[in-house]
C-alpha positions as protocol buffer text, in pm:
chain_id: "A"
residue {
  index: 1
  type: GLU
  ca { x: 1351 y: 27108 z: 11119 }
}
residue {
  index: 2
  type: GLY
  ca { x: 1535 y: 27200 z: 11431 }
}
residue {
  index: 3
  type: GLY
  ca { x: 1890 y: 27325 z: 11451 }
}
residue {
  index: 4
  type: VAL
  ca { x: 2178 y: 27419 z: 11676 }
}
residue {
  index: 5
  type: ASP
  ca { x: 2130 y: 27692 z: 11933 }
}
residue {
  index: 6
  type: GLU
  ca { x: 2355 y: 27993 z: 11969 }
}
residue {
  index: 7
  type: ILE
  ca { x: 2584 y: 27823 z: 12220 }
}
residue {
  index: 8
  type: GLY
  ca { x: 2623 y: 27518 z: 11994 }
}
residue {
  index: 9
  type: ASP
  ca { x: 2605 y: 27248 z: 12263 }
}
residue {
  index: 10
  type: SER
  ca { x: 2250 y: 27121 z: 12214 }
}
residue {
  index: 11
  type: VAL
  ca { x: 2011 y: 27021 z: 11937 }
}
residue {
  index: 12
  type: SER
  ca { x: 1657 y: 27159 z: 11936 }
}
residue {
  index: 13
  type: THR
  ca { x: 1515 y: 26839 z: 11787 }
}
residue {
  index: 14
  type: CYS
  ca { x: 1630 y: 26650 z: 12095 }
}
residue {
  index: 15
  type: ASN
  ca { x: 1424 y: 26870 z: 12325 }
}
residue {
  index: 16
  type: GLY
  ca { x: 1086 y: 26763 z: 12451 }
}
residue {
  index: 17
  type: ASP
  ca { x: 893 y: 27015 z: 12240 }
}
residue {
  index: 18
  type: VAL
  ca { x: 986 y: 26865 z: 11903 }
}
residue {
  index: 19
  type: ASP
  ca { x: 931 y: 26504 z: 11801 }
}
residue {
  index: 20
  type: VAL
  ca { x: 1202 y: 26340 z: 11592 }
}
residue {
  index: 21
  type: VAL
  ca { x: 1056 y: 26182 z: 11278 }
}
residue {
  index: 22
  type: ASN
  ca { x: 1245 y: 25900 z: 11111 }
}
residue {
  index: 23
  type: ASP
  ca { x: 1107 y: 25924 z: 10759 }
}
residue {
  index: 24
  type: PRO
  ca { x: 1332 y: 25841 z: 10459 }
}
residue {
  index: 25
  type: SER
  ca { x: 1141 y: 26090 z: 10246 }
}
residue {
  index: 26
  type: THR
  ca { x: 1261 y: 26376 z: 10465 }
}
residue {
  index: 27
  type: TYR
  ca { x: 1630 y: 26287 z: 10439 }
}
residue {
  index: 28
  type: LEU
  ca { x: 1851 y: 26565 z: 10301 }
}
residue {
  index: 29
  type: ALA
  ca { x: 2184 y: 26521 z: 10124 }
}
residue {
  index: 30
  type: LEU
  ca { x: 2487 y: 26655 z: 10309 }
}
residue {
  index: 31
  type: ARG
  ca { x: 2643 y: 26954 z: 10134 }
}
residue {
  index: 32
  type: ALA
  ca { x: 2926 y: 27185 z: 10214 }
}
residue {
  index: 33
  type: GLY
  ca { x: 2865 y: 27517 z: 10385 }
}
residue {
  index: 34
  type: PRO
  ca { x: 2811 y: 27844 z: 10203 }
}
residue {
  index: 35
  type: THR
  ca { x: 3186 y: 27912 z: 10191 }
}
residue {
  index: 36
  type: GLY
  ca { x: 3288 y: 27550 z: 10117 }
}
residue {
  index: 37
  type: GLU
  ca { x: 3359 y: 27448 z: 10476 }
}
residue {
  index: 38
  type: ASP
  ca { x: 3273 y: 27099 z: 10604 }
}
residue {
  index: 39
  type: VAL
  ca { x: 2926 y: 27042 z: 10745 }
}
residue {
  index: 40
  type: GLN
  ca { x: 2919 y: 26959 z: 11115 }
}
residue {
  index: 41
  type: VAL
  ca { x: 2700 y: 26653 z: 11181 }
}
residue {
  index: 42
  type: LEU
  ca { x: 2566 y: 26599 z: 11532 }
}
residue {
  index: 43
  type: TYR
  ca { x: 2459 y: 26252 z: 11646 }
}
residue {
  index: 44
  type: SER
  ca { x: 2231 y: 26178 z: 11938 }
}
residue {
  index: 45
  type: TYR
  ca { x: 2098 y: 25867 z: 12107 }
}
residue {
  index: 46
  type: GLU
  ca { x: 1857 y: 25777 z: 12383 }
}
residue {
  index: 47
  type: VAL
  ca { x: 1915 y: 25543 z: 12680 }
}
residue {
  index: 48
  type: ARG
  ca { x: 1631 y: 25404 z: 12889 }
}
residue {
  index: 49
  type: TRP
  ca { x: 1714 y: 25232 z: 13219 }
}
residue {
  index: 50
  type: GLU
  ca { x: 1480 y: 24969 z: 13356 }
}
residue {
  index: 51
  type: SER
  ca { x: 1491 y: 24844 z: 13712 }
}
residue {
  index: 52
  type: SER
  ca { x: 1553 y: 24471 z: 13760 }
}
residue {
  index: 53
  type: GLU
  ca { x: 1556 y: 24245 z: 14065 }
}
residue {
  index: 54
  type: VAL
  ca { x: 1837 y: 24029 z: 13921 }
}
residue {
  index: 55
  type: GLN
  ca { x: 2167 y: 24081 z: 14099 }
}
residue {
  index: 56
  type: TRP
  ca { x: 2468 y: 24192 z: 13895 }
}
residue {
  index: 57
  type: ALA
  ca { x: 2660 y: 23875 z: 13983 }
}
residue {
  index: 58
  type: ASP
  ca { x: 2368 y: 23658 z: 13859 }
}
residue {
  index: 59
  type: ARG
  ca { x: 2314 y: 23828 z: 13523 }
}
residue {
  index: 60
  type: TRP
  ca { x: 2458 y: 23531 z: 13328 }
}
residue {
  index: 61
  type: ASP
  ca { x: 2246 y: 23268 z: 13502 }
}
residue {
  index: 62
  type: VAL
  ca { x: 1993 y: 23270 z: 13221 }
}
residue {
  index: 63
  type: TYR
  ca { x: 2266 y: 23131 z: 12994 }
}
residue {
  index: 64
  type: LEU
  ca { x: 2470 y: 22920 z: 13238 }
}
residue {
  index: 65
  type: ILE
  ca { x: 2196 y: 22748 z: 13436 }
}
residue {
  index: 66
  type: GLY
  ca { x: 2037 y: 22459 z: 13252 }
}
residue {
  index: 67
  type: SER
  ca { x: 1684 y: 22462 z: 13121 }
}
residue {
  index: 68
  type: PRO
  ca { x: 1424 y: 22185 z: 13172 }
}
residue {
  index: 69
  type: ASP
  ca { x: 1502 y: 22048 z: 12824 }
}
residue {
  index: 70
  type: ASP
  ca { x: 1868 y: 21982 z: 12907 }
}
residue {
  index: 71
  type: ASP
  ca { x: 1792 y: 21624 z: 13018 }
}
residue {
  index: 72
  type: ILE
  ca { x: 1678 y: 21541 z: 12665 }
}
residue {
  index: 73
  type: HIS
  ca { x: 1996 y: 21688 z: 12519 }
}
residue {
  index: 74
  type: TYR
  ca { x: 2212 y: 21496 z: 12767 }
}
residue {
  index: 75
  type: PHE
  ca { x: 2037 y: 21173 z: 12675 }
}
residue {
  index: 76
  type: ALA
  ca { x: 2098 y: 21234 z: 12304 }
}
residue {
  index: 77
  type: ILE
  ca { x: 2465 y: 21316 z: 12366 }
}
residue {
  index: 78
  type: VAL
  ca { x: 2521 y: 21005 z: 12581 }
}
residue {
  index: 79
  type: ASN
  ca { x: 2341 y: 20790 z: 12326 }
}
residue {
  index: 80
  type: SER
  ca { x: 2559 y: 20918 z: 12042 }
}
residue {
  index: 81
  type: LEU
  ca { x: 2872 y: 20877 z: 12254 }
}
residue {
  index: 82
  type: MET
  ca { x: 2788 y: 20516 z: 12337 }
}
residue {
  index: 83
  type: ILE
  ca { x: 2729 y: 20437 z: 11969 }
}
residue {
  index: 84
  type: VAL
  ca { x: 3064 y: 20591 z: 11874 }
}
residue {
  index: 85
  type: LEU
  ca { x: 3246 y: 20400 z: 12148 }
}
residue {
  index: 86
  type: PHE
  ca { x: 3081 y: 20073 z: 12041 }
}
residue {
  index: 87
  type: LEU
  ca { x: 3181 y: 20125 z: 11677 }
}
residue {
  index: 88
  type: MET
  ca { x: 3536 y: 20219 z: 11777 }
}
residue {
  index: 89
  type: GLY
  ca { x: 3564 y: 19905 z: 11990 }
}
residue {
  index: 90
  type: ALA
  ca { x: 3435 y: 19686 z: 11706 }
}
residue {
  index: 91
  type: VAL
  ca { x: 3679 y: 19836 z: 11455 }
}
residue {
  index: 92
  type: ALA
  ca { x: 3969 y: 19811 z: 11702 }
}
residue {
  index: 93
  type: THR
  ca { x: 3890 y: 19445 z: 11772 }
}
residue {
  index: 94
  type: ILE
  ca { x: 3885 y: 19361 z: 11402 }
}
residue {
  index: 95
  type: MET
  ca { x: 4211 y: 19548 z: 11340 }
}
residue {
  index: 96
  type: ILE
  ca { x: 4388 y: 19381 z: 11631 }
}
residue {
  index: 97
  type: ARG
  ca { x: 4281 y: 19033 z: 11528 }
}
residue {
  index: 98
  type: THR
  ca { x: 4381 y: 19102 z: 11169 }
}
residue {
  index: 99
  type: LEU
  ca { x: 4720 y: 19257 z: 11243 }
}
residue {
  index: 100
  type: ARG
  ca { x: 4827 y: 19025 z: 11525 }
}
residue {
  index: 101
  type: LYS
  ca { x: 4922 y: 18750 z: 11285 }
}
residue {
  index: 102
  type: ASP
  ca { x: 5103 y: 18993 z: 11056 }
}
residue {
  index: 103
  type: ILE
  ca { x: 5303 y: 19145 z: 11342 }
}
residue {
  index: 104
  type: ALA
  ca { x: 5401 y: 18800 z: 11468 }
}
residue {
  index: 105
  type: GLY
  ca { x: 5522 y: 18712 z: 11117 }
}
residue {
  index: 106
  type: TYR
  ca { x: 5720 y: 19035 z: 11085 }
}
residue {
  index: 107
  type: ASN
  ca { x: 5915 y: 18956 z: 11400 }
}
residue {
  index: 108
  type: GLU
  ca { x: 6026 y: 18618 z: 11261 }
}
residue {
  index: 109
  type: MET
  ca { x: 6292 y: 18553 z: 11002 }
}
residue {
  index: 110
  type: GLN
  ca { x: 6137 y: 18559 z: 10658 }
}
residue {
  index: 111
  type: THR
  ca { x: 6269 y: 18427 z: 10334 }
}
residue {
  index: 112
  type: LEU
  ca { x: 6307 y: 18651 z: 10032 }
}
residue {
  index: 113
  type: GLU
  ca { x: 6001 y: 18498 z: 9867 }
}
residue {
  index: 114
  type: GLU
  ca { x: 5784 y: 18562 z: 10176 }
}
residue {
  index: 115
  type: ALA
  ca { x: 5904 y: 18920 z: 10199 }
}
residue {
  index: 116
  type: GLN
  ca { x: 5818 y: 18985 z: 9838 }
}
residue {
  index: 117
  type: GLU
  ca { x: 5459 y: 18878 z: 9895 }
}
residue {
  index: 118
  type: GLU
  ca { x: 5385 y: 19192 z: 10095 }
}
residue {
  index: 119
  type: THR
  ca { x: 5231 y: 19478 z: 9905 }
}
residue {
  index: 120
  type: GLY
  ca { x: 5097 y: 19822 z: 9979 }
}
residue {
  index: 121
  type: TRP
  ca { x: 5135 y: 19973 z: 10324 }
}
residue {
  index: 122
  type: LYS
  ca { x: 5271 y: 19649 z: 10470 }
}
residue {
  index: 123
  type: LEU
  ca { x: 5600 y: 19710 z: 10292 }
}
residue {
  index: 124
  type: VAL
  ca { x: 5693 y: 19982 z: 10543 }
}
residue {
  index: 125
  type: HIS
  ca { x: 5645 y: 19773 z: 10856 }
}
residue {
  index: 126
  type: GLY
  ca { x: 6021 y: 19758 z: 10906 }
}
residue {
  index: 127
  type: ASP
  ca { x: 6065 y: 20135 z: 10888 }
}
residue {
  index: 128
  type: VAL
  ca { x: 5769 y: 20268 z: 11087 }
}
residue {
  index: 129
  type: PHE
  ca { x: 5953 y: 20282 z: 11420 }
}
residue {
  index: 130
  type: ARG
  ca { x: 6293 y: 20381 z: 11279 }
}
residue {
  index: 131
  type: PRO
  ca { x: 6443 y: 20664 z: 11488 }
}
residue {
  index: 132
  type: PRO
  ca { x: 6529 y: 20979 z: 11293 }
}
residue {
  index: 133
  type: SER
  ca { x: 6884 y: 20987 z: 11166 }
}
residue {
  index: 134
  type: THR
  ca { x: 6909 y: 21366 z: 11203 }
}
residue {
  index: 135
  type: SER
  ca { x: 6798 y: 21595 z: 11484 }
}
residue {
  index: 136
  type: PRO
  ca { x: 6634 y: 21352 z: 11727 }
}
residue {
  index: 137
  type: LEU
  ca { x: 6647 y: 21638 z: 11977 }
}
residue {
  index: 138
  type: VAL
  ca { x: 6402 y: 21844 z: 11772 }
}
residue {
  index: 139
  type: LEU
  ca { x: 6158 y: 21552 z: 11751 }
}
residue {
  index: 140
  type: SER
  ca { x: 6172 y: 21480 z: 12124 }
}
residue {
  index: 141
  type: VAL
  ca { x: 6127 y: 21845 z: 12220 }
}
residue {
  index: 142
  type: ALA
  ca { x: 5833 y: 21884 z: 11979 }
}
residue {
  index: 143
  type: VAL
  ca { x: 5659 y: 21571 z: 12110 }
}
residue {
  index: 144
  type: GLY
  ca { x: 5718 y: 21670 z: 12472 }
}
residue {
  index: 145
  type: THR
  ca { x: 5585 y: 22021 z: 12416 }
}
residue {
  index: 146
  type: GLY
  ca { x: 5278 y: 21882 z: 12240 }
}
residue {
  index: 147
  type: ALA
  ca { x: 5212 y: 21648 z: 12533 }
}
residue {
  index: 148
  type: GLN
  ca { x: 5236 y: 21942 z: 12775 }
}
residue {
  index: 149
  type: LEU
  ca { x: 4993 y: 22151 z: 12569 }
}
residue {
  index: 150
  type: ALA
  ca { x: 4749 y: 21860 z: 12540 }
}
residue {
  index: 151
  type: THR
  ca { x: 4763 y: 21799 z: 12915 }
}
residue {
  index: 152
  type: ALA
  ca { x: 4703 y: 22165 z: 12995 }
}
residue {
  index: 153
  type: PHE
  ca { x: 4415 y: 22181 z: 12743 }
}
residue {
  index: 154
  type: PHE
  ca { x: 4252 y: 21871 z: 12894 }
}
residue {
  index: 155
  type: LEU
  ca { x: 4286 y: 22004 z: 13249 }
}
residue {
  index: 156
  type: VAL
  ca { x: 4133 y: 22339 z: 13151 }
}
residue {
  index: 157
  type: LEU
  ca { x: 3834 y: 22163 z: 12992 }
}
residue {
  index: 158
  type: LEU
  ca { x: 3797 y: 21946 z: 13301 }
}
residue {
  index: 159
  type: CYS
  ca { x: 3799 y: 22252 z: 13528 }
}
residue {
  index: 160
  type: ALA
  ca { x: 3539 y: 22419 z: 13306 }
}
residue {
  index: 161
  type: ILE
  ca { x: 3316 y: 22110 z: 13319 }
}
residue {
  index: 162
  type: LEU
  ca { x: 3346 y: 22095 z: 13699 }
}
residue {
  index: 163
  type: ARG
  ca { x: 3264 y: 22471 z: 13713 }
}
residue {
  index: 164
  type: LEU
  ca { x: 3598 y: 22550 z: 13874 }
}
residue {
  index: 165
  type: VAL
  ca { x: 3663 y: 22806 z: 13600 }
}
residue {
  index: 166
  type: ASN
  ca { x: 3400 y: 23051 z: 13479 }
}
residue {
  index: 167
  type: PRO
  ca { x: 3431 y: 23083 z: 13099 }
}
residue {
  index: 168
  type: MET
  ca { x: 3260 y: 23421 z: 13112 }
}
residue {
  index: 169
  type: LYS
  ca { x: 3554 y: 23564 z: 13307 }
}
residue {
  index: 170
  type: LYS
  ca { x: 3831 y: 23579 z: 13047 }
}
residue {
  index: 171
  type: GLY
  ca { x: 4095 y: 23683 z: 13297 }
}
residue {
  index: 172
  type: GLN
  ca { x: 4021 y: 23385 z: 13519 }
}
residue {
  index: 173
  type: ALA
  ca { x: 4030 y: 23143 z: 13223 }
}
residue {
  index: 174
  type: LEU
  ca { x: 4362 y: 23281 z: 13092 }
}
residue {
  index: 175
  type: THR
  ca { x: 4515 y: 23262 z: 13439 }
}
residue {
  index: 176
  type: ALA
  ca { x: 4401 y: 22899 z: 13474 }
}
residue {
  index: 177
  type: ILE
  ca { x: 4548 y: 22811 z: 13132 }
}
residue {
  index: 178
  type: LEU
  ca { x: 4883 y: 22967 z: 13222 }
}
residue {
  index: 179
  type: ILE
  ca { x: 4905 y: 22801 z: 13564 }
}
residue {
  index: 180
  type: LEU
  ca { x: 4800 y: 22457 z: 13435 }
}
residue {
  index: 181
  type: TYR
  ca { x: 5050 y: 22483 z: 13148 }
}
residue {
  index: 182
  type: VAL
  ca { x: 5330 y: 22560 z: 13392 }
}
residue {
  index: 183
  type: LEU
  ca { x: 5228 y: 22273 z: 13622 }
}
residue {
  index: 184
  type: SER
  ca { x: 5228 y: 22034 z: 13323 }
}
residue {
  index: 185
  type: GLY
  ca { x: 5602 y: 22079 z: 13276 }
}
residue {
  index: 186
  type: THR
  ca { x: 5665 y: 21736 z: 13430 }
}
residue {
  index: 187
  type: VAL
  ca { x: 5471 y: 21572 z: 13146 }
}
residue {
  index: 188
  type: SER
  ca { x: 5680 y: 21758 z: 12889 }
}
residue {
  index: 189
  type: GLY
  ca { x: 6011 y: 21651 z: 13043 }
}
residue {
  index: 190
  type: TYR
  ca { x: 5902 y: 21290 z: 13086 }
}
residue {
  index: 191
  type: VAL
  ca { x: 5770 y: 21242 z: 12732 }
}
residue {
  index: 192
  type: SER
  ca { x: 6061 y: 21426 z: 12573 }
}
residue {
  index: 193
  type: SER
  ca { x: 6319 y: 21217 z: 12761 }
}
residue {
  index: 194
  type: ARG
  ca { x: 6145 y: 20891 z: 12670 }
}
residue {
  index: 195
  type: ILE
  ca { x: 6142 y: 20980 z: 12300 }
}
residue {
  index: 196
  type: TYR
  ca { x: 6503 y: 21100 z: 12317 }
}
residue {
  index: 197
  type: LYS
  ca { x: 6612 y: 20777 z: 12483 }
}
residue {
  index: 198
  type: PHE
  ca { x: 6420 y: 20573 z: 12224 }
}
residue {
  index: 199
  type: CYS
  ca { x: 6618 y: 20747 z: 11948 }
}
residue {
  index: 200
  type: GLY
  ca { x: 6940 y: 20614 z: 12101 }
}
residue {
  index: 201
  type: SER
  ca { x: 7069 y: 20949 z: 12229 }
}
residue {
  index: 202
  type: SER
  ca { x: 7214 y: 20996 z: 12574 }
}
residue {
  index: 203
  type: ASP
  ca { x: 7281 y: 21370 z: 12611 }
}
residue {
  index: 204
  type: TRP
  ca { x: 7008 y: 21417 z: 12870 }
}
residue {
  index: 205
  type: LYS
  ca { x: 7129 y: 21761 z: 12974 }
}
residue {
  index: 206
  type: ALA
  ca { x: 7080 y: 21909 z: 12626 }
}
residue {
  index: 207
  type: ASN
  ca { x: 6739 y: 21745 z: 12597 }
}
residue {
  index: 208
  type: THR
  ca { x: 6622 y: 21876 z: 12933 }
}
residue {
  index: 209
  type: ILE
  ca { x: 6743 y: 22232 z: 12871 }
}
residue {
  index: 210
  type: ALA
  ca { x: 6594 y: 22240 z: 12519 }
}
residue {
  index: 211
  type: THR
  ca { x: 6259 y: 22111 z: 12643 }
}
residue {
  index: 212
  type: ALA
  ca { x: 6245 y: 22367 z: 12923 }
}
residue {
  index: 213
  type: VAL
  ca { x: 6359 y: 22663 z: 12710 }
}
residue {
  index: 214
  type: ALA
  ca { x: 6242 y: 22611 z: 12349 }
}
residue {
  index: 215
  type: PHE
  ca { x: 5866 y: 22671 z: 12347 }
}
residue {
  index: 216
  type: PRO
  ca { x: 5833 y: 22878 z: 12669 }
}
residue {
  index: 217
  type: GLY
  ca { x: 6127 y: 23092 z: 12559 }
}
residue {
  index: 218
  type: LEU
  ca { x: 5963 y: 23153 z: 12223 }
}
residue {
  index: 219
  type: LEU
  ca { x: 5638 y: 23258 z: 12390 }
}
residue {
  index: 220
  type: VAL
  ca { x: 5813 y: 23484 z: 12641 }
}
residue {
  index: 221
  type: GLY
  ca { x: 6021 y: 23644 z: 12366 }
}
residue {
  index: 222
  type: MET
  ca { x: 5716 y: 23715 z: 12150 }
}
residue {
  index: 223
  type: PHE
  ca { x: 5526 y: 23850 z: 12452 }
}
residue {
  index: 224
  type: MET
  ca { x: 5813 y: 24083 z: 12545 }
}
residue {
  index: 225
  type: ILE
  ca { x: 5845 y: 24224 z: 12193 }
}
residue {
  index: 226
  type: LEU
  ca { x: 5470 y: 24277 z: 12153 }
}
residue {
  index: 227
  type: ASN
  ca { x: 5447 y: 24428 z: 12502 }
}
residue {
  index: 228
  type: ILE
  ca { x: 5718 y: 24682 z: 12417 }
}
residue {
  index: 229
  type: PHE
  ca { x: 5528 y: 24798 z: 12109 }
}
residue {
  index: 230
  type: LEU
  ca { x: 5203 y: 24811 z: 12306 }
}
residue {
  index: 231
  type: GLY
  ca { x: 5373 y: 25024 z: 12570 }
}
residue {
  index: 232
  type: ILE
  ca { x: 5508 y: 25262 z: 12304 }
}
residue {
  index: 233
  type: ALA
  ca { x: 5161 y: 25292 z: 12149 }
}
residue {
  index: 234
  type: GLY
  ca { x: 5002 y: 25346 z: 12492 }
}
residue {
  index: 235
  type: ALA
  ca { x: 4758 y: 25059 z: 12448 }
}
residue {
  index: 236
  type: ALA
  ca { x: 4533 y: 24955 z: 12735 }
}
residue {
  index: 237
  type: THR
  ca { x: 4644 y: 24591 z: 12692 }
}
residue {
  index: 238
  type: HIS
  ca { x: 5003 y: 24679 z: 12782 }
}
residue {
  index: 239
  type: ALA
  ca { x: 5123 y: 24453 z: 13066 }
}
residue {
  index: 240
  type: HIS
  ca { x: 5292 y: 24615 z: 13362 }
}
residue {
  index: 241
  type: PHE
  ca { x: 5652 y: 24544 z: 13450 }
}
residue {
  index: 242
  type: GLY
  ca { x: 5546 y: 24343 z: 13756 }
}
residue {
  index: 243
  type: THR
  ca { x: 5338 y: 24110 z: 13539 }
}
residue {
  index: 244
  type: VAL
  ca { x: 5636 y: 24047 z: 13311 }
}
residue {
  index: 245
  type: ILE
  ca { x: 5858 y: 23969 z: 13609 }
}
residue {
  index: 246
  type: LEU
  ca { x: 5593 y: 23732 z: 13749 }
}
residue {
  index: 247
  type: MET
  ca { x: 5571 y: 23539 z: 13421 }
}
residue {
  index: 248
  type: PHE
  ca { x: 5950 y: 23515 z: 13406 }
}
residue {
  index: 249
  type: LEU
  ca { x: 5962 y: 23379 z: 13761 }
}
residue {
  index: 250
  type: LEU
  ca { x: 5692 y: 23123 z: 13680 }
}
residue {
  index: 251
  type: TRP
  ca { x: 5900 y: 23002 z: 13388 }
}
residue {
  index: 252
  type: VAL
  ca { x: 6236 y: 22990 z: 13566 }
}
residue {
  index: 253
  type: CYS
  ca { x: 6137 y: 22892 z: 13921 }
}
residue {
  index: 254
  type: LEU
  ca { x: 5844 y: 22657 z: 13854 }
}
residue {
  index: 255
  type: SER
  ca { x: 5823 y: 22533 z: 13496 }
}
residue {
  index: 256
  type: THR
  ca { x: 6193 y: 22457 z: 13447 }
}
residue {
  index: 257
  type: PRO
  ca { x: 6234 y: 22252 z: 13771 }
}
residue {
  index: 258
  type: LEU
  ca { x: 5921 y: 22051 z: 13684 }
}
residue {
  index: 259
  type: VAL
  ca { x: 6063 y: 21974 z: 13339 }
}
residue {
  index: 260
  type: MET
  ca { x: 6386 y: 21856 z: 13501 }
}
residue {
  index: 261
  type: ILE
  ca { x: 6196 y: 21629 z: 13740 }
}
residue {
  index: 262
  type: GLY
  ca { x: 6000 y: 21473 z: 13454 }
}
residue {
  index: 263
  type: SER
  ca { x: 6317 y: 21431 z: 13249 }
}
residue {
  index: 264
  type: TYR
  ca { x: 6488 y: 21257 z: 13541 }
}
residue {
  index: 265
  type: PHE
  ca { x: 6215 y: 20995 z: 13570 }
}
residue {
  index: 266
  type: GLY
  ca { x: 6192 y: 20961 z: 13193 }
}
residue {
  index: 267
  type: PHE
  ca { x: 6558 y: 20872 z: 13151 }
}
residue {
  index: 268
  type: ARG
  ca { x: 6538 y: 20629 z: 13443 }
}
residue {
  index: 269
  type: ALA
  ca { x: 6250 y: 20442 z: 13277 }
}
residue {
  index: 270
  type: GLU
  ca { x: 6303 y: 20152 z: 13039 }
}
residue {
  index: 271
  type: LYS
  ca { x: 6345 y: 20213 z: 12671 }
}
residue {
  index: 272
  type: ILE
  ca { x: 6023 y: 20212 z: 12469 }
}
residue {
  index: 273
  type: GLU
  ca { x: 5952 y: 19872 z: 12312 }
}
residue {
  index: 274
  type: VAL
  ca { x: 5796 y: 19859 z: 11966 }
}
residue {
  index: 275
  type: PRO
  ca { x: 5578 y: 19573 z: 11833 }
}
residue {
  index: 276
  type: THR
  ca { x: 5779 y: 19516 z: 11513 }
}
residue {
  index: 277
  type: LYS
  ca { x: 6147 y: 19492 z: 11439 }
}
residue {
  index: 278
  type: THR
  ca { x: 6319 y: 19770 z: 11248 }
}
residue {
  index: 279
  type: LYS
  ca { x: 6522 y: 19673 z: 10943 }
}
residue {
  index: 280
  type: GLN
  ca { x: 6888 y: 19762 z: 10944 }
}
residue {
  index: 281
  type: ILE
  ca { x: 6874 y: 19910 z: 10595 }
}
residue {
  index: 282
  type: ALA
  ca { x: 6618 y: 20184 z: 10543 }
}
residue {
  index: 283
  type: ARG
  ca { x: 6372 y: 20133 z: 10261 }
}
residue {
  index: 284
  type: ILE
  ca { x: 6406 y: 20374 z: 9969 }
}
residue {
  index: 285
  type: VAL
  ca { x: 6106 y: 20598 z: 9936 }
}
residue {
  index: 286
  type: PRO
  ca { x: 5980 y: 20576 z: 9574 }
}
């Protein structure tokens, strides 16, 4: 039923005179043409527009604005949270009261017989806070970078909760993540310098430069390489040259100075004190 007209730009079944019937019993198998050429299949669809009084900017309100039942959900969430906090406090109190006596005993001189009484995980109490013997710089940079990422992640969630960032606008959310990560550079420098100082190292310049360059440099390098391939392929996600320059300036002119400021205050702070003494001879791992 129906077919292509002489011009070949319309389908007669899509006209108003013929009704399209969707019946599986009328389906025909596709075959090649009389001379073996490929069969040309034409697809059509129908769009129906309905007028609405909802403004375009308010189209997501049905999902973002709370419903009358939200109070019940909030009560259940707060109730569960209070139970979890109560259980955590009870467990923490028991652990502190149990371990306080053990930690006090570890810090005192023990005889060989008393030391041999310890079994299980208590045998490693003298090695838990032992600084790494190799590459303390890698550890400090990794911990500082993790603290910066955690701070940026927490700030983004806080902004989303306070409705400062609209999660439906991906560009706005990505921009907020980038800016908050850059502004958290002080946390990275401070934490990294404290860990580096705890390990007994004093080369603060190498620690500061590594913290400011390692992870951001890796991200910028990966972004540049991927952006070059996207530009060659002509992808729509290809970033313009001005965007690349702006990201580079954010890294060099804002993130790096903040890392240096945090590192300065971190090295000026006192060395981290640990609750137990570290043995001079490392325990052999079985």
